[in-house]
Amino acid sequence: MLSKKLLQELRKQVGYELYSAHFYMAMEAYCVSKNLDGFANFFKVQTEEERAHARMFFDFIHRMNGEVVLDAIDKPPANFKDLLDVFTQGYKHEQFVTSRIYLLMDIATADKEHATVSFLKWFVDEQMEEEENFQKIMKQLELIGDNVNALLMLDRELAQRVFTVPAPLATQAQ
Ligand code: FEO
């Protein structure tokens, strides 16, 4: 059973994941404005992933007999200095989300709420991957500097990214 505190924090997480979708959509818009379709695609997929994360928390709360209460979503950033700034902000944001998942895990563990611990394990692994993705592109952008050809090569690579429904959500839908 979810404690009041755990339920409250899980509800907040639905909001943080929805904000993440908003945040990455703003980055997609920036990339579209720069005609970088591959980078835009990276953030389009990222936005879809964040919506899926929100859905996973939303459904989990209901499955645990809790009630979801949605809050307003904050305004995302509108101006970015350059692509490196975009990915640096994205990386910092993912570090924040990781700290949120760890907080949830700490509460669930202290509560001996094993179903929630099991649910959150997927997110612990996912966050490692998310941080790695952002950090890798950040470092590549630092190497690229103002080499336009190299930037366009990376843009073409990122155009290949596709959204796949997270495994726990796909299983649930069956
Ligand atoms: Fe849902 Fe990017 O963390």
Tab-separated table of N, CA and C and ligand atoms in Angstrom:
chain	number	residue	atom	x	y	z
A	1	MET	N	0.839	-1.203	0.000
A	1	MET	CA	0.000	0.000	0.000
A	1	MET	C	0.879	1.259	0.000
A	2	LEU	N	0.426	2.251	-0.756
A	2	LEU	CA	1.219	3.484	-0.840
A	2	LEU	C	0.977	4.360	0.386
A	3	SER	N	2.060	4.820	1.003
A	3	SER	CA	1.908	5.772	2.111
A	3	SER	C	1.514	7.121	1.510
A	4	LYS	N	1.050	8.013	2.367
A	4	LYS	CA	0.624	9.333	1.897
A	4	LYS	C	1.800	10.061	1.214
A	5	LYS	N	2.962	9.947	1.851
A	5	LYS	CA	4.146	10.636	1.316
A	5	LYS	C	4.554	10.059	-0.043
A	6	LEU	N	4.553	8.716	-0.128
A	6	LEU	CA	4.951	8.074	-1.390
A	6	LEU	C	3.966	8.429	-2.505
A	7	LEU	N	2.677	8.392	-2.192
A	7	LEU	CA	1.652	8.749	-3.183
A	7	LEU	C	1.846	10.189	-3.670
A	8	GLN	N	2.103	11.084	-2.712
A	8	GLN	CA	2.309	12.494	-3.059
A	8	GLN	C	3.485	12.660	-4.026
A	9	GLU	N	4.576	11.979	-3.734
A	9	GLU	CA	5.778	12.103	-4.571
A	9	GLU	C	5.589	11.423	-5.931
A	10	LEU	N	4.832	10.324	-5.962
A	10	LEU	CA	4.560	9.665	-7.248
A	10	LEU	C	3.694	10.565	-8.127
A	11	ARG	N	2.736	11.239	-7.482
A	11	ARG	CA	1.898	12.190	-8.231
A	11	ARG	C	2.755	13.303	-8.820
A	12	LYS	N	3.661	13.828	-7.984
A	12	LYS	CA	4.537	14.911	-8.459
A	12	LYS	C	5.347	14.429	-9.651
A	13	GLN	N	5.721	13.141	-9.641
A	13	GLN	CA	6.556	12.611	-10.722
A	13	GLN	C	5.813	12.612	-12.051
A	14	VAL	N	4.497	12.379	-12.011
A	14	VAL	CA	3.706	12.469	-13.255
A	14	VAL	C	3.929	13.868	-13.843
A	15	GLY	N	3.863	14.879	-12.982
A	15	GLY	CA	4.055	16.266	-13.413
A	15	GLY	C	5.463	16.511	-13.946
A	16	TYR	N	6.470	15.974	-13.268
A	16	TYR	CA	7.853	16.176	-13.731
A	16	TYR	C	8.086	15.528	-15.089
A	17	GLU	N	7.470	14.363	-15.305
A	17	GLU	CA	7.645	13.694	-16.594
A	17	GLU	C	6.918	14.478	-17.695
A	18	LEU	N	5.747	15.012	-17.366
A	18	LEU	CA	5.032	15.829	-18.353
A	18	LEU	C	5.818	17.108	-18.652
A	19	TYR	N	6.413	17.680	-17.592
A	19	TYR	CA	7.246	18.866	-17.813
A	19	TYR	C	8.430	18.508	-18.719
A	20	SER	N	9.003	17.330	-18.505
A	20	SER	CA	10.141	16.892	-19.333
A	20	SER	C	9.732	16.864	-20.805
A	21	ALA	N	8.521	16.357	-21.082
A	21	ALA	CA	8.029	16.312	-22.463
A	21	ALA	C	7.953	17.734	-23.041
A	22	HIS	N	7.457	18.657	-22.225
A	22	HIS	CA	7.318	20.069	-22.601
A	22	HIS	C	8.695	20.689	-22.885
A	23	PHE	N	9.613	20.403	-21.987
A	23	PHE	CA	10.996	20.890	-22.024
A	23	PHE	C	11.678	20.438	-23.330
A	24	TYR	N	11.511	19.159	-23.672
A	24	TYR	CA	12.166	18.645	-24.875
A	24	TYR	C	11.448	19.086	-26.151
A	25	MET	N	10.158	19.369	-26.032
A	25	MET	CA	9.440	19.872	-27.198
A	25	MET	C	9.937	21.282	-27.533
A	26	ALA	N	10.268	22.056	-26.495
A	26	ALA	CA	10.825	23.403	-26.706
A	26	ALA	C	12.170	23.276	-27.421
A	27	MET	N	12.934	22.238	-27.073
A	27	MET	CA	14.231	22.024	-27.728
A	27	MET	C	14.034	21.565	-29.170
A	28	GLU	N	13.005	20.770	-29.385
A	28	GLU	CA	12.673	20.345	-30.761
A	28	GLU	C	12.376	21.585	-31.604
A	29	ALA	N	11.580	22.491	-31.038
A	29	ALA	CA	11.214	23.716	-31.771
A	29	ALA	C	12.459	24.525	-32.129
A	30	TYR	N	13.395	24.614	-31.179
A	30	TYR	CA	14.647	25.346	-31.440
A	30	TYR	C	15.392	24.704	-32.617
A	31	CYS	N	15.488	23.373	-32.617
A	31	CYS	CA	16.225	22.661	-33.671
A	31	CYS	C	15.525	22.815	-35.019
A	32	VAL	N	14.194	22.787	-35.018
A	32	VAL	CA	13.449	23.004	-36.264
A	32	VAL	C	13.778	24.396	-36.810
A	33	SER	N	13.829	25.391	-35.890
A	33	SER	CA	14.097	26.770	-36.330
A	33	SER	C	15.498	26.908	-36.930
A	34	LYS	N	16.382	25.991	-36.576
A	34	LYS	CA	17.756	26.029	-37.117
A	34	LYS	C	17.908	25.088	-38.328
A	35	ASN	N	16.797	24.505	-38.768
A	35	ASN	CA	16.813	23.559	-39.905
A	35	ASN	C	17.662	22.316	-39.631
A	36	LEU	N	17.759	21.941	-38.375
A	36	LEU	CA	18.512	20.729	-38.024
A	36	LEU	C	17.495	19.622	-37.743
A	37	ASP	N	17.044	18.983	-38.828
A	37	ASP	CA	15.943	18.009	-38.722
A	37	ASP	C	16.298	16.779	-37.888
A	38	GLY	N	17.559	16.365	-37.940
A	38	GLY	CA	17.982	15.192	-37.159
A	38	GLY	C	17.945	15.480	-35.666
A	39	PHE	N	18.463	16.644	-35.274
A	39	PHE	CA	18.414	17.040	-33.861
A	39	PHE	C	16.960	17.197	-33.424
A	40	ALA	N	16.142	17.776	-34.306
A	40	ALA	CA	14.714	17.946	-33.993
A	40	ALA	C	14.075	16.579	-33.764
A	41	ASN	N	14.461	15.618	-34.601
A	41	ASN	CA	13.920	14.255	-34.446
A	41	ASN	C	14.346	13.647	-33.115
A	42	PHE	N	15.597	13.891	-32.713
A	42	PHE	CA	16.070	13.377	-31.417
A	42	PHE	C	15.138	13.859	-30.304
A	43	PHE	N	14.781	15.145	-30.331
A	43	PHE	CA	13.939	15.692	-29.269
A	43	PHE	C	12.468	15.300	-29.419
A	44	LYS	N	12.061	15.054	-30.644
A	44	LYS	CA	10.691	14.566	-30.849
A	44	LYS	C	10.537	13.192	-30.178
A	45	VAL	N	11.515	12.333	-30.411
A	45	VAL	CA	11.492	10.998	-29.798
A	45	VAL	C	11.591	11.121	-28.270
A	46	GLN	N	12.463	12.056	-27.826
A	46	GLN	CA	12.636	12.261	-26.380
A	46	GLN	C	11.312	12.702	-25.738
A	47	THR	N	10.591	13.572	-26.445
A	47	THR	CA	9.291	14.049	-25.957
A	47	THR	C	8.317	12.871	-25.811
A	48	GLU	N	8.305	12.011	-26.816
A	48	GLU	CA	7.405	10.842	-26.757
A	48	GLU	C	7.785	9.921	-25.605
A	49	GLU	N	9.091	9.769	-25.389
A	49	GLU	CA	9.540	8.922	-24.271
A	49	GLU	C	9.058	9.479	-22.943
A	50	GLU	N	9.152	10.806	-22.791
A	50	GLU	CA	8.744	11.427	-21.521
A	50	GLU	C	7.237	11.273	-21.293
A	51	ARG	N	6.468	11.367	-22.365
A	51	ARG	CA	5.019	11.163	-22.220
A	51	ARG	C	4.756	9.731	-21.778
A	52	ALA	N	5.515	8.809	-22.328
A	52	ALA	CA	5.352	7.395	-21.937
A	52	ALA	C	5.713	7.221	-20.458
A	53	HIS	N	6.766	7.930	-20.005
A	53	HIS	CA	7.138	7.834	-18.582
A	53	HIS	C	5.997	8.351	-17.696
A	54	ALA	N	5.424	9.488	-18.111
A	54	ALA	CA	4.305	10.059	-17.338
A	54	ALA	C	3.160	9.053	-17.273
A	55	ARG	N	2.885	8.423	-18.416
A	55	ARG	CA	1.806	7.420	-18.490
A	55	ARG	C	2.100	6.251	-17.537
A	56	MET	N	3.355	5.859	-17.467
A	56	MET	CA	3.718	4.726	-16.602
A	56	MET	C	3.449	5.063	-15.133
A	57	PHE	N	3.822	6.270	-14.706
A	57	PHE	CA	3.546	6.673	-13.312
A	57	PHE	C	2.044	6.809	-13.084
A	58	PHE	N	1.360	7.395	-14.061
A	58	PHE	CA	-0.091	7.606	-13.993
A	58	PHE	C	-0.809	6.260	-13.796
A	59	ASP	N	-0.459	5.299	-14.652
A	59	ASP	CA	-1.095	3.973	-14.573
A	59	ASP	C	-0.718	3.243	-13.285
A	60	PHE	N	0.537	3.386	-12.884
A	60	PHE	CA	0.985	2.679	-11.680
A	60	PHE	C	0.205	3.147	-10.449
A	61	ILE	N	0.042	4.462	-10.330
A	61	ILE	CA	-0.705	5.005	-9.182
A	61	ILE	C	-2.112	4.400	-9.149
A	62	HIS	N	-2.762	4.340	-10.309
A	62	HIS	CA	-4.112	3.764	-10.374
A	62	HIS	C	-4.117	2.281	-10.018
A	63	ARG	N	-3.112	1.571	-10.533
A	63	ARG	CA	-3.045	0.129	-10.228
A	63	ARG	C	-2.849	-0.108	-8.732
A	64	MET	N	-2.223	0.877	-8.069
A	64	MET	CA	-1.993	0.752	-6.625
A	64	MET	C	-3.151	1.368	-5.837
A	65	ASN	N	-4.254	1.599	-6.536
A	65	ASN	CA	-5.469	2.104	-5.890
A	65	ASN	C	-5.334	3.538	-5.391
A	66	GLY	N	-4.431	4.283	-6.010
A	66	GLY	CA	-4.265	5.688	-5.626
A	66	GLY	C	-4.988	6.583	-6.615
A	67	GLU	N	-5.104	7.831	-6.243
A	67	GLU	CA	-5.783	8.786	-7.115
A	67	GLU	C	-4.746	9.747	-7.691
A	68	VAL	N	-4.833	9.994	-8.994
A	68	VAL	CA	-3.906	10.937	-9.622
A	68	VAL	C	-4.523	12.331	-9.582
A	69	VAL	N	-3.736	13.297	-9.143
A	69	VAL	CA	-4.190	14.696	-9.188
A	69	VAL	C	-3.137	15.456	-9.987
A	70	LEU	N	-3.573	16.010	-11.117
A	70	LEU	CA	-2.611	16.706	-11.980
A	70	LEU	C	-2.461	18.170	-11.583
A	71	ASP	N	-1.264	18.687	-11.789
A	71	ASP	CA	-0.973	20.085	-11.475
A	71	ASP	C	-0.646	20.826	-12.778
A	72	ALA	N	-0.463	22.135	-12.700
A	72	ALA	CA	-0.076	22.912	-13.888
A	72	ALA	C	1.348	22.536	-14.286
A	73	ILE	N	1.645	22.663	-15.573
A	73	ILE	CA	3.002	22.382	-16.049
A	73	ILE	C	3.739	23.708	-16.250
A	74	ASP	N	4.947	23.799	-15.702
A	74	ASP	CA	5.729	25.034	-15.819
A	74	ASP	C	6.079	25.337	-17.275
A	75	LYS	N	6.350	26.605	-17.507
A	75	LYS	CA	6.758	27.036	-18.846
A	75	LYS	C	8.193	26.559	-19.110
A	76	PRO	N	8.439	25.952	-20.279
A	76	PRO	CA	9.827	25.521	-20.555
A	76	PRO	C	10.682	26.692	-21.019
A	77	PRO	N	12.026	26.531	-21.046
A	77	PRO	CA	12.871	27.618	-21.551
A	77	PRO	C	12.560	27.890	-23.029
A	78	ALA	N	12.688	29.148	-23.439
A	78	ALA	CA	12.347	29.493	-24.831
A	78	ALA	C	13.591	29.859	-25.629
A	79	ASN	N	14.635	30.300	-24.955
A	79	ASN	CA	15.834	30.744	-25.676
A	79	ASN	C	17.030	29.878	-25.336
A	80	PHE	N	17.758	29.514	-26.367
A	80	PHE	CA	18.975	28.731	-26.162
A	80	PHE	C	20.115	29.423	-26.897
A	81	LYS	N	21.294	29.379	-26.275
A	81	LYS	CA	22.465	30.044	-26.870
A	81	LYS	C	22.885	29.309	-28.150
A	82	ASP	N	23.005	27.998	-28.035
A	82	ASP	CA	23.398	27.147	-29.163
A	82	ASP	C	23.070	25.696	-28.817
A	83	LEU	N	23.466	24.785	-29.699
A	83	LEU	CA	23.143	23.364	-29.461
A	83	LEU	C	23.813	22.810	-28.205
A	84	LEU	N	25.029	23.289	-27.949
A	84	LEU	CA	25.726	22.818	-26.748
A	84	LEU	C	24.943	23.229	-25.502
A	85	ASP	N	24.410	24.426	-25.519
A	85	ASP	CA	23.574	24.910	-24.408
A	85	ASP	C	22.336	24.022	-24.257
A	86	VAL	N	21.729	23.644	-25.385
A	86	VAL	CA	20.543	22.777	-25.367
A	86	VAL	C	20.876	21.454	-24.666
A	87	PHE	N	21.966	20.828	-25.092
A	87	PHE	CA	22.301	19.512	-24.533
A	87	PHE	C	22.828	19.606	-23.099
A	88	THR	N	23.473	20.726	-22.769
A	88	THR	CA	23.931	20.904	-21.384
A	88	THR	C	22.718	21.033	-20.478
A	89	GLN	N	21.721	21.816	-20.917
A	89	GLN	CA	20.495	21.953	-20.114
A	89	GLN	C	19.761	20.618	-20.012
A	90	GLY	N	19.745	19.873	-21.124
A	90	GLY	CA	19.096	18.558	-21.129
A	90	GLY	C	19.782	17.606	-20.155
A	91	TYR	N	21.102	17.623	-20.162
A	91	TYR	CA	21.874	16.748	-19.264
A	91	TYR	C	21.584	17.089	-17.799
A	92	LYS	N	21.598	18.387	-17.495
A	92	LYS	CA	21.315	18.820	-16.113
A	92	LYS	C	19.912	18.402	-15.702
A	93	HIS	N	18.981	18.520	-16.643
A	93	HIS	CA	17.597	18.141	-16.342
A	93	HIS	C	17.508	16.644	-16.033
A	94	GLU	N	18.204	15.843	-16.826
A	94	GLU	CA	18.177	14.392	-16.574
A	94	GLU	C	18.809	14.047	-15.231
A	95	GLN	N	19.841	14.800	-14.837
A	95	GLN	CA	20.436	14.572	-13.509
A	95	GLN	C	19.410	14.869	-12.419
A	96	PHE	N	18.612	15.910	-12.641
A	96	PHE	CA	17.559	16.235	-11.683
A	96	PHE	C	16.524	15.106	-11.621
A	97	VAL	N	16.128	14.599	-12.792
A	97	VAL	CA	15.133	13.508	-12.823
A	97	VAL	C	15.690	12.272	-12.108
A	98	THR	N	16.968	12.005	-12.302
A	98	THR	CA	17.593	10.874	-11.599
A	98	THR	C	17.468	11.068	-10.088
A	99	SER	N	17.722	12.291	-9.627
A	99	SER	CA	17.629	12.549	-8.177
A	99	SER	C	16.193	12.331	-7.688
A	100	ARG	N	15.225	12.621	-8.543
A	100	ARG	CA	13.804	12.394	-8.194
A	100	ARG	C	13.518	10.884	-8.079
A	101	ILE	N	14.029	10.112	-9.034
A	101	ILE	CA	13.806	8.655	-9.013
A	101	ILE	C	14.458	8.060	-7.763
A	102	TYR	N	15.639	8.566	-7.435
A	102	TYR	CA	16.327	8.059	-6.229
A	102	TYR	C	15.526	8.402	-4.967
A	103	LEU	N	14.977	9.601	-4.942
A	103	LEU	CA	14.161	9.986	-3.778
A	103	LEU	C	12.961	9.041	-3.635
A	104	LEU	N	12.293	8.785	-4.763
A	104	LEU	CA	11.142	7.869	-4.741
A	104	LEU	C	11.578	6.484	-4.265
A	105	MET	N	12.717	6.029	-4.773
A	105	MET	CA	13.223	4.717	-4.396
A	105	MET	C	13.539	4.682	-2.896
A	106	ASP	N	14.118	5.768	-2.375
A	106	ASP	CA	14.444	5.838	-0.936
A	106	ASP	C	13.172	5.738	-0.097
A	107	ILE	N	12.129	6.448	-0.510
A	107	ILE	CA	10.872	6.424	0.265
A	107	ILE	C	10.250	5.030	0.187
A	108	ALA	N	10.185	4.469	-1.031
A	108	ALA	CA	9.573	3.141	-1.206
A	108	ALA	C	10.330	2.077	-0.411
A	109	THR	N	11.650	2.196	-0.392
A	109	THR	CA	12.471	1.225	0.352
A	109	THR	C	12.214	1.360	1.849
A	110	ALA	N	12.200	2.598	2.338
A	110	ALA	CA	11.946	2.818	3.776
A	110	ALA	C	10.558	2.315	4.161
A	111	ASP	N	9.603	2.454	3.236
A	111	ASP	CA	8.209	2.005	3.490
A	111	ASP	C	8.056	0.486	3.322
A	112	LYS	N	9.125	-0.182	2.848
A	112	LYS	CA	9.059	-1.619	2.483
A	112	LYS	C	7.938	-1.857	1.464
A	113	GLU	N	7.796	-0.902	0.522
A	113	GLU	CA	6.747	-0.989	-0.495
A	113	GLU	C	7.369	-1.674	-1.735
A	114	HIS	N	7.405	-2.991	-1.704
A	114	HIS	CA	8.178	-3.745	-2.696
A	114	HIS	C	7.649	-3.605	-4.123
A	115	ALA	N	6.336	-3.484	-4.295
A	115	ALA	CA	5.783	-3.322	-5.653
A	115	ALA	C	6.319	-2.028	-6.275
A	116	THR	N	6.394	-0.980	-5.457
A	116	THR	CA	6.890	0.302	-5.978
A	116	THR	C	8.391	0.212	-6.253
A	117	VAL	N	9.118	-0.456	-5.378
A	117	VAL	CA	10.560	-0.636	-5.588
A	117	VAL	C	10.776	-1.338	-6.930
A	118	SER	N	9.998	-2.390	-7.183
A	118	SER	CA	10.124	-3.142	-8.426
A	118	SER	C	9.788	-2.258	-9.634
A	119	PHE	N	8.720	-1.481	-9.523
A	119	PHE	CA	8.322	-0.562	-10.602
A	119	PHE	C	9.432	0.453	-10.888
A	120	LEU	N	10.037	0.984	-9.833
A	120	LEU	CA	11.038	2.042	-10.006
A	120	LEU	C	12.364	1.553	-10.573
A	121	LYS	N	12.625	0.245	-10.448
A	121	LYS	CA	13.914	-0.274	-10.936
A	121	LYS	C	14.113	0.012	-12.418
A	122	TRP	N	13.044	-0.102	-13.200
A	122	TRP	CA	13.139	0.199	-14.633
A	122	TRP	C	13.616	1.641	-14.838
A	123	PHE	N	13.119	2.545	-14.008
A	123	PHE	CA	13.477	3.963	-14.148
A	123	PHE	C	14.928	4.243	-13.729
A	124	VAL	N	15.432	3.484	-12.776
A	124	VAL	CA	16.835	3.657	-12.364
A	124	VAL	C	17.738	3.360	-13.569
A	125	ASP	N	17.455	2.248	-14.256
A	125	ASP	CA	18.247	1.885	-15.442
A	125	ASP	C	18.039	2.893	-16.570
A	126	GLU	N	16.801	3.300	-16.750
A	126	GLU	CA	16.462	4.252	-17.813
A	126	GLU	C	17.224	5.571	-17.604
A	127	GLN	N	17.305	6.017	-16.366
A	127	GLN	CA	17.995	7.286	-16.101
A	127	GLN	C	19.477	7.208	-16.428
A	128	MET	N	20.084	6.067	-16.182
A	128	MET	CA	21.501	5.899	-16.531
A	128	MET	C	21.677	6.105	-18.029
A	129	GLU	N	20.742	5.501	-18.782
A	129	GLU	CA	20.788	5.594	-20.238
A	129	GLU	C	20.550	7.038	-20.701
A	130	GLU	N	19.580	7.697	-20.074
A	130	GLU	CA	19.255	9.073	-20.482
A	130	GLU	C	20.449	10.004	-20.244
A	131	GLU	N	21.057	9.877	-19.068
A	131	GLU	CA	22.222	10.726	-18.765
A	131	GLU	C	23.355	10.441	-19.746
A	132	GLU	N	23.579	9.160	-20.041
A	132	GLU	CA	24.643	8.768	-20.984
A	132	GLU	C	24.401	9.391	-22.361
A	133	ASN	N	23.144	9.290	-22.843
A	133	ASN	CA	22.798	9.852	-24.167
A	133	ASN	C	23.147	11.327	-24.251
A	134	PHE	N	22.705	12.080	-23.250
A	134	PHE	CA	22.928	13.529	-23.284
A	134	PHE	C	24.407	13.876	-23.149
A	135	GLN	N	25.082	13.156	-22.252
A	135	GLN	CA	26.494	13.429	-22.023
A	135	GLN	C	27.312	13.140	-23.294
A	136	LYS	N	26.952	12.056	-23.983
A	136	LYS	CA	27.683	11.667	-25.188
A	136	LYS	C	27.541	12.745	-26.276
A	137	ILE	N	26.314	13.204	-26.487
A	137	ILE	CA	26.096	14.217	-27.539
A	137	ILE	C	26.750	15.546	-27.140
A	138	MET	N	26.702	15.863	-25.849
A	138	MET	CA	27.350	17.083	-25.345
A	138	MET	C	28.841	17.054	-25.682
A	139	LYS	N	29.483	15.926	-25.414
A	139	LYS	CA	30.923	15.784	-25.680
A	139	LYS	C	31.214	15.829	-27.175
A	140	GLN	N	30.307	15.216	-27.979
A	140	GLN	CA	30.511	15.248	-29.435
A	140	GLN	C	30.411	16.688	-29.939
A	141	LEU	N	29.475	17.456	-29.384
A	141	LEU	CA	29.312	18.848	-29.812
A	141	LEU	C	30.538	19.682	-29.436
A	142	GLU	N	31.128	19.374	-28.297
A	142	GLU	CA	32.349	20.080	-27.880
A	142	GLU	C	33.477	19.794	-28.877
A	143	LEU	N	33.564	18.531	-29.315
A	143	LEU	CA	34.598	18.146	-30.291
A	143	LEU	C	34.350	18.799	-31.649
A	144	ILE	N	33.086	18.840	-32.040
A	144	ILE	CA	32.698	19.377	-33.347
A	144	ILE	C	33.021	20.871	-33.453
A	145	GLY	N	32.812	21.590	-32.353
A	145	GLY	CA	33.073	23.041	-32.347
A	145	GLY	C	32.315	23.716	-33.465
A	146	ASP	N	33.027	24.442	-34.375
A	146	ASP	CA	32.293	25.086	-35.470
A	146	ASP	C	32.543	24.390	-36.823
A	147	ASN	N	32.778	23.090	-36.758
A	147	ASN	CA	32.917	22.295	-37.991
A	147	ASN	C	31.519	21.905	-38.505
A	148	VAL	N	31.050	22.649	-39.511
A	148	VAL	CA	29.679	22.468	-40.010
A	148	VAL	C	29.457	21.073	-40.600
A	149	ASN	N	30.447	20.558	-41.314
A	149	ASN	CA	30.286	19.220	-41.912
A	149	ASN	C	30.083	18.154	-40.842
A	150	ALA	N	30.882	18.230	-39.799
A	150	ALA	CA	30.758	17.256	-38.709
A	150	ALA	C	29.390	17.398	-38.021
A	151	LEU	N	28.935	18.630	-37.894
A	151	LEU	CA	27.626	18.866	-37.267
A	151	LEU	C	26.507	18.242	-38.108
A	152	LEU	N	26.613	18.410	-39.426
A	152	LEU	CA	25.576	17.852	-40.309
A	152	LEU	C	25.619	16.322	-40.325
A	153	MET	N	26.800	15.758	-40.113
A	153	MET	CA	26.908	14.293	-40.014
A	153	MET	C	26.189	13.794	-38.766
A	154	LEU	N	26.392	14.500	-37.663
A	154	LEU	CA	25.713	14.122	-36.414
A	154	LEU	C	24.202	14.306	-36.572
A	155	ASP	N	23.810	15.365	-37.286
A	155	ASP	CA	22.384	15.615	-37.532
A	155	ASP	C	21.766	14.427	-38.289
A	156	ARG	N	22.492	13.927	-39.271
A	156	ARG	CA	21.989	12.774	-40.043
A	156	ARG	C	21.885	11.526	-39.167
A	157	GLU	N	22.841	11.385	-38.263
A	157	GLU	CA	22.828	10.216	-37.360
A	157	GLU	C	21.605	10.281	-36.433
A	158	LEU	N	21.335	11.475	-35.919
A	158	LEU	CA	20.222	11.614	-34.965
A	158	LEU	C	18.852	11.489	-35.647
A	159	ALA	N	18.852	11.661	-36.954
A	159	ALA	CA	17.594	11.494	-37.712
A	159	ALA	C	17.120	10.040	-37.679
A	160	GLN	N	18.043	9.126	-37.335
A	160	GLN	CA	17.708	7.685	-37.332
A	160	GLN	C	16.978	7.253	-36.058
A	161	ARG	N	16.997	8.099	-35.028
A	161	ARG	CA	16.409	7.679	-33.747
A	161	ARG	C	14.906	7.443	-33.891
A	162	VAL	N	14.434	6.324	-33.357
A	162	VAL	CA	12.991	6.052	-33.409
A	162	VAL	C	12.456	5.781	-31.998
A	163	PHE	N	11.200	6.080	-31.830
A	163	PHE	CA	10.561	5.852	-30.529
A	163	PHE	C	10.117	4.396	-30.421
A	164	THR	N	10.467	3.782	-29.300
A	164	THR	CA	9.911	2.447	-29.033
A	164	THR	C	9.190	2.515	-27.688
A	165	VAL	N	8.035	1.930	-27.654
A	165	VAL	CA	7.241	1.950	-26.417
A	165	VAL	C	8.038	1.228	-25.325
A	166	PRO	N	8.211	1.859	-24.138
A	166	PRO	CA	8.951	1.188	-23.065
A	166	PRO	C	8.357	-0.197	-22.766
A	167	ALA	N	9.247	-1.162	-22.544
A	167	ALA	CA	8.804	-2.558	-22.365
A	167	ALA	C	7.683	-2.734	-21.329
A	168	PRO	N	7.767	-2.112	-20.133
A	168	PRO	CA	6.691	-2.336	-19.165
A	168	PRO	C	5.325	-1.840	-19.663
A	169	LEU	N	5.343	-0.768	-20.455
A	169	LEU	CA	4.097	-0.207	-20.976
A	169	LEU	C	3.554	-1.104	-22.091
A	170	ALA	N	4.462	-1.641	-22.923
A	170	ALA	CA	4.065	-2.519	-24.022
A	170	ALA	C	3.447	-3.807	-23.463
A	171	THR	N	4.043	-4.336	-22.398
A	171	THR	CA	3.540	-5.571	-21.784
A	171	THR	C	2.153	-5.356	-21.203
A	172	GLN	N	2.016	-4.193	-20.549
A	172	GLN	CA	0.744	-3.841	-19.903
A	172	GLN	C	-0.404	-3.746	-20.902
A	173	ALA	N	-0.048	-3.263	-22.128
A	173	ALA	CA	-1.077	-3.041	-23.155
A	173	ALA	C	-1.594	-4.356	-23.751
A	174	GLN	N	-0.862	-5.464	-23.509
A	174	GLN	CA	-1.248	-6.723	-24.149
A	174	GLN	C	-2.433	-7.371	-23.447
B	1	FEO	FE1	11.597	10.596	-17.874
B	1	FEO	FE2	14.097	11.816	-19.183
B	1	FEO	O1	13.312	11.134	-17.714
